[in-house]
Amino acid sequence: MGNIPAWINGSFLRNGPGKFEFGKDSYNHWFDGMAMMHRFNIRDGQVTYCSRFLRSDSYVRNSEADRIVVSEFGTMAMPDPCKNIFARFFSRFKVPKATDNASVNFVKYKGDYYVSTETNFMRRVDPQSLETKEKVDWSKYIAVNAATAHPHYDREGATYNMGNSFGKSGCFYNIIRVPAPGDAEKEGDAAGLSGSQILCSIPASDSRKPSYYHSFAMSENYVVFIEQPIKLDLLKFMLYNIQGKSFNKVMSWEPETDTIFHVVDRRTGERSKVKYSTPAMFTLHMINAYEEKDFLVMDMCCGDEGNVIGDFTLVNLRRGPGEEMDKFYNALCRNLPRRYVIPLTVDKDTPTDQNLITLGNCQATAVKNKKGEVVCTHEDLYDDELLQYGGLEFPAINYAQYNARPYRYYYACGFGHVFGDSLLKMDVQTKQLKAWRHPGLFPSEPVFVAAPNAREEDDGVVMSVIITPRQEKSTFLLVLDAQTFTELGRAELPVNIPYGTHGVFHETG
Ligand SMILES: [Fe+2]
């Protein structure tokens, strides 16, 4: 239907949990499903589709046994808890084996595509055939136990990520840099993640209870790690390990604890000595970060309630439409866009007890207290109009041109339902929005693709995969004009596909 512009040339790759049952066993949590990769190949206005399950060791072992033998975030494989393979978040803490069910995102290191989750394992994949390639273990290259599924890329092709490590003196959050393609080869070592370095190790504020994080912020000159009060209780973890309980039970939300912004120079790895904090908040996804004058502006999707992650169990998600599902949705906190601003030049001469932010009409504040710490409050990056679309998540920008730089637009899913039920275009200058919403249609994370020779930030298209749970086999790829946010075309698929997580556009030129 409609016209998909002929200039779009490449593959829209998406990842997400796609298989929850093996034999009579079923995983409990949405994060637990086996990774299913999707490829929408677009050329000359035509779209072809294929999908494949990631042939992870977890998938292969479950399939061979015809039951669940590998534990995931919300499910403990039974009946032999002593031999369980601990997954995802806890792999960061030197748990012996973690899952390689990389169901969260497609990421790029040294020019190669990988699928990634939040453990020490990734799988390299062929972006054309979706074939599963070798398993890559972060800890073989660098002293970290995992990395997030949301790295950042600089314009020279290097990739930045974060992962944890343990030392004698406690737990550390590490900023990692993986060189651009070719840089490691020059040094004579091209394999896997070789050439990776740790730029900075940040000690956890409480080494027995490190924070969970899903992403981090990066501007032209800084990386910011957000230490939020979603805590992983390591002692509880040991105990639950013995008892055979799943991981989501050992994460706790501690709203009495502040959120700390750790500001690190991206080139020297030096960490700011100033302590920047804000009251407890919960964030999964960054929108963008940039520097303006002597300030670092950070936009992100935030909530005030961090217990939400444990709630996405399949029991909750399969409630079906009606009162029960509404009750579940209404109990979830809405994530909304916020702007935090960090004053970068704070020293002993900086005055106390006054707002240091002098950026136009910015409403975010930062005040130095008597202890020399800077306490920030945010600006709500939306008008009331957004509230009719529920919360907002899965933000995306014109990343290639505007990441880490001043920008105006981002795109996201509106969450008027447990799953995204609208696509939004947000203007961070005017806070006005444009929306695409149709009852019964559930869009996935939007991805922006710039038009050739684009002159405007939003000159291009926004793509999203739309699922229709109430109809059989009417999934479609939607292409919107990013400027007007109106539909250009759609390509229908004669299959059902599950609601996914993240994706990328891989240009094939
Ligand atoms: Fe994510």
Coordinates of C-alpha atoms and ligand atoms in Angstrom, one line a residue:
M1 CA 0.0 0.0 0.0
G2 CA 1.2 3.5 -0.7
N3 CA 4.7 4.1 -1.9
I4 CA 7.9 3.2 -0.1
P5 CA 10.5 5.6 -1.4
A6 CA 12.8 4.0 -3.9
W7 CA 15.9 5.6 -2.3
I8 CA 15.6 3.4 0.8
N9 CA 18.2 0.7 0.2
G10 CA 19.1 -1.7 3.0
S11 CA 17.9 -4.0 5.7
F12 CA 15.8 -3.0 8.7
L13 CA 17.0 -5.5 11.3
R14 CA 15.0 -6.2 14.4
N15 CA 15.5 -8.4 17.5
G16 CA 13.3 -9.6 20.3
P17 CA 12.0 -12.5 22.3
G18 CA 10.2 -14.9 20.0
K19 CA 9.8 -18.3 21.5
F20 CA 8.7 -19.0 25.0
E21 CA 7.8 -22.7 25.0
F22 CA 9.9 -25.8 24.7
G23 CA 7.9 -29.0 25.1
K24 CA 5.6 -28.6 28.1
D25 CA 7.8 -25.9 29.7
S26 CA 7.2 -22.1 29.3
Y27 CA 9.3 -19.2 30.3
N28 CA 7.7 -16.7 32.8
H29 CA 9.0 -13.3 31.8
W30 CA 8.9 -11.4 28.5
F31 CA 12.7 -10.9 28.6
D32 CA 13.2 -14.7 28.7
G33 CA 12.0 -15.6 25.2
M34 CA 14.5 -17.0 22.7
A35 CA 15.9 -14.4 20.4
M36 CA 14.1 -14.1 17.0
M37 CA 15.8 -11.9 14.3
H38 CA 13.9 -10.2 11.6
R39 CA 15.1 -8.7 8.4
F40 CA 13.1 -6.4 6.1
N41 CA 15.1 -5.9 3.0
I42 CA 14.1 -2.8 1.1
R43 CA 15.2 -2.0 -2.4
D44 CA 13.5 0.0 -5.2
G45 CA 10.4 0.4 -3.1
Q46 CA 10.0 -3.3 -2.7
V47 CA 10.2 -5.2 0.7
T48 CA 11.1 -8.8 1.4
Y49 CA 11.0 -10.3 4.8
C50 CA 12.7 -13.2 6.6
S51 CA 13.2 -14.2 10.2
R52 CA 15.4 -16.7 12.0
F53 CA 15.8 -17.8 15.6
L54 CA 19.2 -17.1 16.9
R55 CA 21.0 -20.5 17.2
S56 CA 22.3 -19.6 20.6
D57 CA 23.6 -22.4 22.9
S58 CA 20.5 -21.7 25.0
Y59 CA 18.2 -22.3 22.1
V60 CA 20.0 -25.4 20.9
R61 CA 20.1 -26.9 24.4
N62 CA 16.4 -26.2 25.1
S63 CA 15.5 -27.6 21.6
E64 CA 17.5 -30.8 22.0
A65 CA 16.0 -31.4 25.5
D66 CA 12.5 -30.3 24.4
R67 CA 12.2 -28.5 27.7
I68 CA 13.7 -25.5 29.4
V69 CA 17.2 -26.3 30.5
V70 CA 18.7 -22.8 30.5
S71 CA 17.6 -20.2 33.0
E72 CA 16.8 -16.7 32.0
F73 CA 16.0 -13.4 33.8
G74 CA 12.6 -14.4 35.2
T75 CA 12.7 -18.2 34.9
M76 CA 14.8 -20.7 36.7
A77 CA 15.3 -23.9 34.8
M78 CA 14.2 -26.9 36.8
P79 CA 14.7 -29.4 38.3
D80 CA 18.4 -29.1 38.9
P81 CA 19.0 -25.6 40.3
C82 CA 22.7 -26.5 41.2
K83 CA 23.5 -26.7 37.5
N84 CA 21.6 -23.6 36.5
I85 CA 23.2 -21.2 34.1
F86 CA 22.7 -17.7 35.5
A87 CA 21.7 -15.2 33.1
R88 CA 21.6 -11.6 32.1
F89 CA 22.2 -9.0 34.7
F90 CA 23.9 -11.2 37.2
S91 CA 26.5 -12.4 34.7
R92 CA 28.0 -9.0 35.4
F93 CA 29.0 -10.4 38.8
K94 CA 31.1 -13.3 37.8
V95 CA 28.4 -15.9 37.8
P96 CA 30.0 -18.8 36.1
K97 CA 28.0 -19.1 33.0
A98 CA 25.4 -16.8 31.5
T99 CA 23.0 -17.1 28.6
D100 CA 23.9 -16.3 25.1
N101 CA 20.3 -15.8 24.2
A102 CA 21.0 -12.3 22.8
S103 CA 17.4 -11.1 22.3
V104 CA 17.7 -7.3 22.9
N105 CA 19.5 -5.5 20.1
F106 CA 21.7 -5.5 17.0
V107 CA 25.0 -3.8 17.7
K108 CA 28.1 -3.0 15.8
Y109 CA 31.7 -3.5 16.8
K110 CA 34.6 -3.0 14.4
G111 CA 32.2 -3.1 11.5
D112 CA 30.7 -6.4 12.4
Y113 CA 27.1 -7.0 13.5
Y114 CA 26.3 -8.8 16.7
V115 CA 23.1 -9.5 18.6
S116 CA 23.4 -8.5 22.2
T117 CA 21.7 -8.9 25.5
E118 CA 23.2 -7.9 28.9
T119 CA 25.5 -10.8 29.6
N120 CA 29.2 -11.4 28.8
F121 CA 28.1 -13.2 25.6
M122 CA 27.2 -11.8 22.2
R123 CA 26.7 -13.7 19.0
R124 CA 28.1 -12.4 15.7
V125 CA 25.4 -12.6 12.9
D126 CA 25.4 -12.2 9.2
P127 CA 23.1 -9.2 8.5
Q128 CA 22.1 -10.6 5.1
S129 CA 21.4 -14.2 5.9
L130 CA 20.7 -13.8 9.7
E131 CA 23.0 -16.8 10.2
T132 CA 24.3 -17.2 13.7
K133 CA 28.1 -17.0 13.9
E134 CA 30.6 -17.3 16.7
K135 CA 29.9 -16.6 20.3
V136 CA 32.0 -13.8 21.7
D137 CA 32.9 -13.5 25.3
W138 CA 33.6 -10.0 26.5
S139 CA 35.6 -11.2 29.5
K140 CA 38.2 -12.9 27.1
Y141 CA 39.1 -9.4 25.8
I142 CA 38.8 -7.1 28.7
A143 CA 38.2 -7.2 32.4
V144 CA 34.4 -6.8 32.4
N145 CA 31.7 -9.4 33.0
A146 CA 29.2 -8.0 30.5
A147 CA 28.2 -5.0 28.4
T148 CA 24.9 -3.3 27.8
A149 CA 22.8 -3.8 24.7
H150 CA 22.9 0.0 24.0
P151 CA 26.4 1.0 23.0
H152 CA 27.2 4.4 21.5
Y153 CA 29.2 5.1 18.3
D154 CA 31.4 8.0 17.5
R155 CA 31.9 9.5 14.1
E156 CA 35.2 7.7 13.6
G157 CA 33.6 4.3 14.0
A158 CA 34.7 3.5 17.6
T159 CA 32.1 1.9 19.8
Y160 CA 31.6 2.8 23.5
N161 CA 29.8 0.6 26.1
M162 CA 29.7 -0.1 29.8
G163 CA 30.2 -3.2 31.9
N164 CA 30.9 -4.2 35.4
S165 CA 33.9 -5.8 37.1
F166 CA 34.9 -6.9 40.5
G167 CA 38.1 -6.2 42.2
K168 CA 39.6 -6.5 45.7
S169 CA 38.3 -3.1 46.5
G170 CA 34.7 -3.7 45.3
C171 CA 32.5 -3.4 42.3
F172 CA 33.2 -1.1 39.4
Y173 CA 31.3 0.2 36.5
N174 CA 33.6 0.4 33.5
I175 CA 33.5 2.5 30.4
I176 CA 34.7 0.5 27.4
R177 CA 36.0 1.7 24.1
V178 CA 36.2 -0.7 21.1
P179 CA 38.3 0.7 18.3
A180 CA 37.0 1.6 14.8
P181 CA 37.4 -1.0 12.1
G182 CA 40.9 -1.1 10.9
D183 CA 42.5 0.5 14.0
A184 CA 43.1 -2.8 15.8
E185 CA 44.4 -4.4 12.6
K186 CA 47.0 -1.7 12.3
E187 CA 48.2 -2.9 15.7
G188 CA 48.3 -6.5 14.4
D189 CA 45.3 -8.0 16.1
A190 CA 42.0 -8.0 14.3
A191 CA 40.0 -10.8 16.0
G192 CA 36.7 -10.2 17.8
L193 CA 36.8 -7.4 20.3
S194 CA 40.6 -7.2 20.5
G195 CA 41.9 -3.7 21.0
S196 CA 39.1 -2.9 23.5
Q197 CA 40.2 -0.7 26.4
I198 CA 38.7 0.4 29.7
L199 CA 38.6 4.2 29.6
C200 CA 37.5 4.6 33.2
S201 CA 36.5 2.5 36.2
I202 CA 33.9 4.0 38.5
P203 CA 33.5 2.5 41.9
A204 CA 30.0 1.5 42.9
S205 CA 28.6 3.8 45.7
D206 CA 27.6 0.6 47.6
S207 CA 29.8 -2.3 46.5
R208 CA 27.4 -4.9 48.0
K209 CA 24.5 -3.4 46.0
P210 CA 25.6 -2.2 42.6
S211 CA 23.0 -0.5 40.4
Y212 CA 21.3 -1.9 37.4
Y213 CA 21.7 0.1 34.2
H214 CA 20.4 -0.5 30.7
S215 CA 22.2 2.4 28.8
F216 CA 24.3 5.5 29.4
A217 CA 24.7 9.0 27.9
M218 CA 27.4 10.2 25.5
S219 CA 28.1 13.7 24.2
E220 CA 31.0 14.9 22.0
N221 CA 33.4 15.1 25.0
Y222 CA 31.8 13.2 27.8
V223 CA 30.3 9.8 28.8
V224 CA 27.8 10.0 31.7
F225 CA 27.1 7.0 33.8
I226 CA 23.8 7.2 35.6
E227 CA 23.9 5.3 38.9
Q228 CA 20.2 4.8 39.7
P229 CA 18.7 3.3 42.8
I230 CA 17.7 0.0 41.1
K231 CA 20.0 -2.2 43.2
L232 CA 21.1 -5.7 42.8
D233 CA 21.5 -7.2 46.2
L234 CA 24.5 -9.5 45.9
L235 CA 24.0 -11.2 49.3
K236 CA 20.4 -12.0 48.4
F237 CA 21.6 -13.2 45.0
M238 CA 23.9 -15.8 46.6
L239 CA 21.0 -16.9 48.8
Y240 CA 18.6 -17.1 45.9
N241 CA 21.2 -18.9 43.9
I242 CA 21.1 -21.7 46.4
Q243 CA 17.3 -21.6 46.7
G244 CA 16.8 -21.6 42.9
K245 CA 14.9 -18.4 42.6
S246 CA 15.1 -16.3 39.5
F247 CA 17.1 -13.0 39.1
N248 CA 14.3 -10.5 38.9
K249 CA 13.6 -11.3 42.6
V250 CA 16.9 -9.8 43.8
M251 CA 16.5 -6.4 42.2
S252 CA 15.2 -3.8 44.5
W253 CA 14.0 -0.2 44.0
E254 CA 15.4 2.1 46.8
P255 CA 13.7 5.4 46.3
E256 CA 15.4 6.9 49.4
T257 CA 18.7 6.8 47.5
D258 CA 19.7 9.5 45.1
T259 CA 20.6 9.0 41.5
I260 CA 24.2 10.0 40.7
F261 CA 25.5 11.3 37.4
H262 CA 29.2 10.3 36.9
V263 CA 30.7 12.5 34.3
V264 CA 33.8 11.2 32.5
D265 CA 35.9 12.8 29.8
R266 CA 35.5 10.6 26.7
R267 CA 39.1 11.1 25.5
T268 CA 41.2 11.1 28.7
G269 CA 39.0 8.8 30.8
E270 CA 39.2 11.3 33.7
R271 CA 36.2 11.4 36.0
S272 CA 34.8 14.7 37.2
K273 CA 35.5 15.2 40.9
V274 CA 32.2 17.0 41.3
K275 CA 29.4 14.9 42.7
Y276 CA 26.2 15.5 40.6
S277 CA 23.0 14.0 41.8
T278 CA 19.2 14.1 41.5
P279 CA 16.4 12.5 43.5
A280 CA 15.7 8.8 42.8
M281 CA 14.6 8.1 39.3
F282 CA 14.5 5.2 36.9
T283 CA 15.7 5.2 33.3
L284 CA 16.2 2.6 30.7
H285 CA 16.8 4.6 27.5
M286 CA 18.7 7.8 26.6
I287 CA 17.3 10.1 24.0
N288 CA 20.4 12.2 23.3
A289 CA 23.1 14.2 25.2
Y290 CA 25.0 17.3 24.0
E291 CA 27.1 20.2 25.2
E292 CA 26.0 23.8 25.0
K293 CA 28.2 26.5 26.4
D294 CA 29.5 25.1 29.7
F295 CA 26.6 22.8 30.2
L296 CA 25.9 19.1 29.4
V297 CA 22.3 18.5 28.4
M298 CA 20.9 15.0 28.8
D299 CA 17.5 13.9 27.6
M300 CA 16.1 10.5 28.6
C301 CA 13.0 8.6 29.3
C302 CA 12.4 8.4 33.1
G303 CA 10.0 7.2 35.7
D304 CA 9.6 7.6 39.4
E305 CA 9.1 3.9 40.0
G306 CA 11.8 1.3 39.4
N307 CA 9.9 -1.9 40.3
V308 CA 8.5 -2.0 36.8
I309 CA 11.0 -4.4 35.2
G310 CA 9.9 -7.4 37.3
D311 CA 6.3 -6.9 36.2
F312 CA 6.6 -7.9 32.6
T313 CA 5.8 -11.6 33.2
L314 CA 4.0 -13.6 30.6
V315 CA 1.1 -14.1 33.0
N316 CA 0.7 -10.3 33.1
L317 CA 1.2 -9.8 29.4
R318 CA -1.2 -12.5 28.4
R319 CA -4.1 -11.2 30.4
G320 CA -5.9 -10.3 27.2
P321 CA -7.8 -7.1 26.6
G322 CA -10.2 -6.1 29.4
E323 CA -10.3 -5.2 33.0
E324 CA -7.4 -7.4 34.1
M325 CA -5.0 -6.0 31.5
D326 CA -6.2 -2.4 32.2
K327 CA -5.5 -3.0 35.9
F328 CA -1.9 -4.2 35.1
Y329 CA -1.3 -1.2 32.8
N330 CA -2.7 1.3 35.2
A331 CA -0.4 0.0 37.9
L332 CA 2.7 0.5 35.8
C333 CA 4.5 3.8 36.0
R334 CA 4.5 6.0 32.9
N335 CA 8.0 6.8 31.6
L336 CA 8.2 10.3 30.4
P337 CA 10.9 12.4 28.7
R338 CA 13.1 14.6 31.0
R339 CA 16.0 16.9 30.5
Y340 CA 18.8 17.1 33.1
V341 CA 21.5 19.7 32.7
I342 CA 24.9 19.5 34.3
P343 CA 27.1 22.6 34.8
L344 CA 30.6 21.4 33.7
T345 CA 32.6 24.2 35.3
V346 CA 32.1 23.8 39.0
D347 CA 34.9 24.6 41.4
K348 CA 35.5 26.0 44.9
D349 CA 34.6 29.5 43.6
T350 CA 31.2 28.5 42.2
P351 CA 28.5 30.1 44.4
T352 CA 26.3 27.9 46.5
D353 CA 22.5 27.8 46.9
Q354 CA 21.7 29.3 43.6
N355 CA 20.7 27.8 40.2
L356 CA 23.7 27.5 38.0
I357 CA 21.8 26.8 34.8
T358 CA 21.7 29.8 32.4
L359 CA 20.6 28.2 29.2
G360 CA 17.8 30.3 27.6
N361 CA 14.5 29.3 29.2
C362 CA 15.6 25.9 30.4
Q363 CA 13.7 24.9 33.5
A364 CA 16.2 22.3 34.7
T365 CA 18.2 23.4 37.7
A366 CA 21.5 22.6 39.3
V367 CA 22.5 24.0 42.7
K368 CA 25.8 23.6 44.5
N369 CA 25.3 22.9 48.2
K370 CA 27.5 23.6 51.1
K371 CA 29.2 20.2 50.7
G372 CA 30.3 21.2 47.2
E373 CA 27.9 18.7 45.6
V374 CA 25.6 19.7 42.8
V375 CA 22.0 18.7 43.1
C376 CA 20.0 18.7 39.8
T377 CA 16.3 18.8 39.1
H378 CA 14.9 18.1 35.7
E379 CA 12.7 19.9 33.2
D380 CA 9.8 17.9 31.8
L381 CA 10.4 17.6 28.1
Y382 CA 6.8 17.4 27.1
D383 CA 3.5 19.3 27.2
D384 CA 0.2 17.8 28.6
E385 CA -0.7 16.7 25.1
L386 CA 1.7 13.8 25.5
L387 CA -0.2 12.4 28.5
Q388 CA -3.1 11.3 26.3
Y389 CA -0.7 8.9 24.6
G390 CA 0.4 7.5 28.0
G391 CA 4.1 7.1 28.7
L392 CA 6.9 7.2 26.1
E393 CA 9.7 4.8 25.4
F394 CA 12.0 3.4 22.7
P395 CA 13.3 6.8 21.7
A396 CA 15.2 7.2 18.4
I397 CA 17.0 10.2 16.8
N398 CA 18.7 11.0 13.5
Y399 CA 21.7 9.2 15.2
A400 CA 24.3 9.5 12.4
Q401 CA 24.2 13.2 12.2
Y402 CA 22.8 14.4 15.6
N403 CA 24.0 12.0 18.2
A404 CA 26.0 13.8 20.9
R405 CA 25.1 17.2 19.2
P406 CA 22.4 19.7 19.7
Y407 CA 19.2 18.4 18.1
R408 CA 15.6 19.1 17.7
Y409 CA 13.6 15.9 17.0
Y410 CA 13.2 12.5 18.4
Y411 CA 10.8 9.7 17.7
A412 CA 9.3 7.2 20.1
C413 CA 6.5 4.7 20.9
G414 CA 3.7 6.1 23.0
F415 CA 2.6 3.6 25.6
G416 CA -1.1 4.0 26.0
H417 CA -1.1 0.3 26.6
V418 CA 1.2 -2.3 28.0
F419 CA 2.8 -2.4 24.5
G420 CA 3.4 0.7 22.4
D421 CA 0.2 1.8 20.7
S422 CA 1.3 4.9 18.9
L423 CA 4.3 6.4 17.2
L424 CA 5.3 9.9 18.2
K425 CA 7.5 12.6 16.8
M426 CA 8.6 15.1 19.5
D427 CA 10.1 18.5 19.1
V428 CA 12.3 19.3 22.0
Q429 CA 12.3 23.0 21.3
T430 CA 8.6 23.6 21.2
K431 CA 7.5 20.4 23.0
Q432 CA 4.9 19.9 20.3
L433 CA 4.3 16.4 19.0
K434 CA 3.0 14.6 16.0
A435 CA 1.4 11.2 16.4
W436 CA 0.4 8.2 14.4
R437 CA -2.1 6.1 16.3
H438 CA -4.8 3.6 15.1
P439 CA -6.8 1.4 17.5
G440 CA -5.6 -2.2 17.4
L441 CA -2.3 -1.4 15.8
F442 CA 0.8 -1.8 18.0
P443 CA 4.0 -0.2 16.6
S444 CA 7.5 -1.3 17.5
E445 CA 10.5 1.0 18.2
P446 CA 10.8 3.6 15.4
V447 CA 14.0 3.9 13.4
F448 CA 15.0 7.0 11.5
V449 CA 16.6 6.7 8.1
A450 CA 17.9 9.9 6.5
A451 CA 17.2 10.8 2.9
P452 CA 20.1 11.0 0.5
N453 CA 21.6 14.5 0.6
A454 CA 19.3 15.5 3.5
R455 CA 19.6 19.1 4.6
E456 CA 17.1 19.1 7.5
E457 CA 17.5 17.0 10.6
D458 CA 14.1 15.3 9.9
D459 CA 14.5 14.9 6.2
G460 CA 14.0 11.1 5.8
V461 CA 11.6 8.4 6.9
V462 CA 10.7 6.7 10.1
M463 CA 10.1 2.9 10.0
S464 CA 8.3 0.7 12.4
V465 CA 6.9 -2.8 12.4
I466 CA 3.2 -2.9 13.3
I467 CA 1.7 -5.9 14.9
T468 CA -2.1 -6.6 15.1
P469 CA -2.7 -9.1 17.9
R470 CA -6.5 -9.1 17.2
Q471 CA -6.1 -10.0 13.6
E472 CA -4.4 -13.0 12.0
K473 CA -1.4 -12.5 9.8
S474 CA -1.6 -8.8 9.2
T475 CA 1.7 -7.5 10.5
F476 CA 3.2 -4.8 8.4
L477 CA 6.2 -2.6 7.9
L478 CA 5.2 1.0 8.1
V479 CA 7.1 3.9 6.5
L480 CA 6.3 7.4 7.6
D481 CA 7.6 10.7 6.2
A482 CA 9.7 11.9 9.2
Q483 CA 8.8 15.6 8.5
T484 CA 5.1 15.4 8.3
F485 CA 4.7 12.1 10.2
T486 CA 2.2 10.9 7.6
E487 CA 2.2 7.5 6.1
L488 CA 4.1 7.0 2.9
G489 CA 3.6 3.3 2.5
R490 CA 3.3 -0.1 4.2
A491 CA 4.4 -3.6 3.3
E492 CA 2.1 -6.3 4.6
L493 CA 3.5 -9.7 5.8
P494 CA 1.4 -12.8 5.7
V495 CA 2.7 -14.0 9.1
N496 CA 2.3 -13.1 12.7
I497 CA 5.4 -11.9 14.5
P498 CA 5.9 -11.2 18.2
Y499 CA 6.3 -7.7 19.7
G500 CA 10.1 -7.1 19.5
T501 CA 12.7 -5.0 21.4
H502 CA 15.3 -3.0 19.3
G503 CA 16.5 -2.8 15.8
V504 CA 18.8 -0.9 13.4
F505 CA 18.8 0.1 9.7
H506 CA 21.7 -1.4 7.9
E507 CA 22.4 0.5 4.7
T508 CA 23.6 -1.5 1.8
G509 CA 24.3 1.4 -0.6
Ligands
FE1 FE 16.6 -1.3 25.6

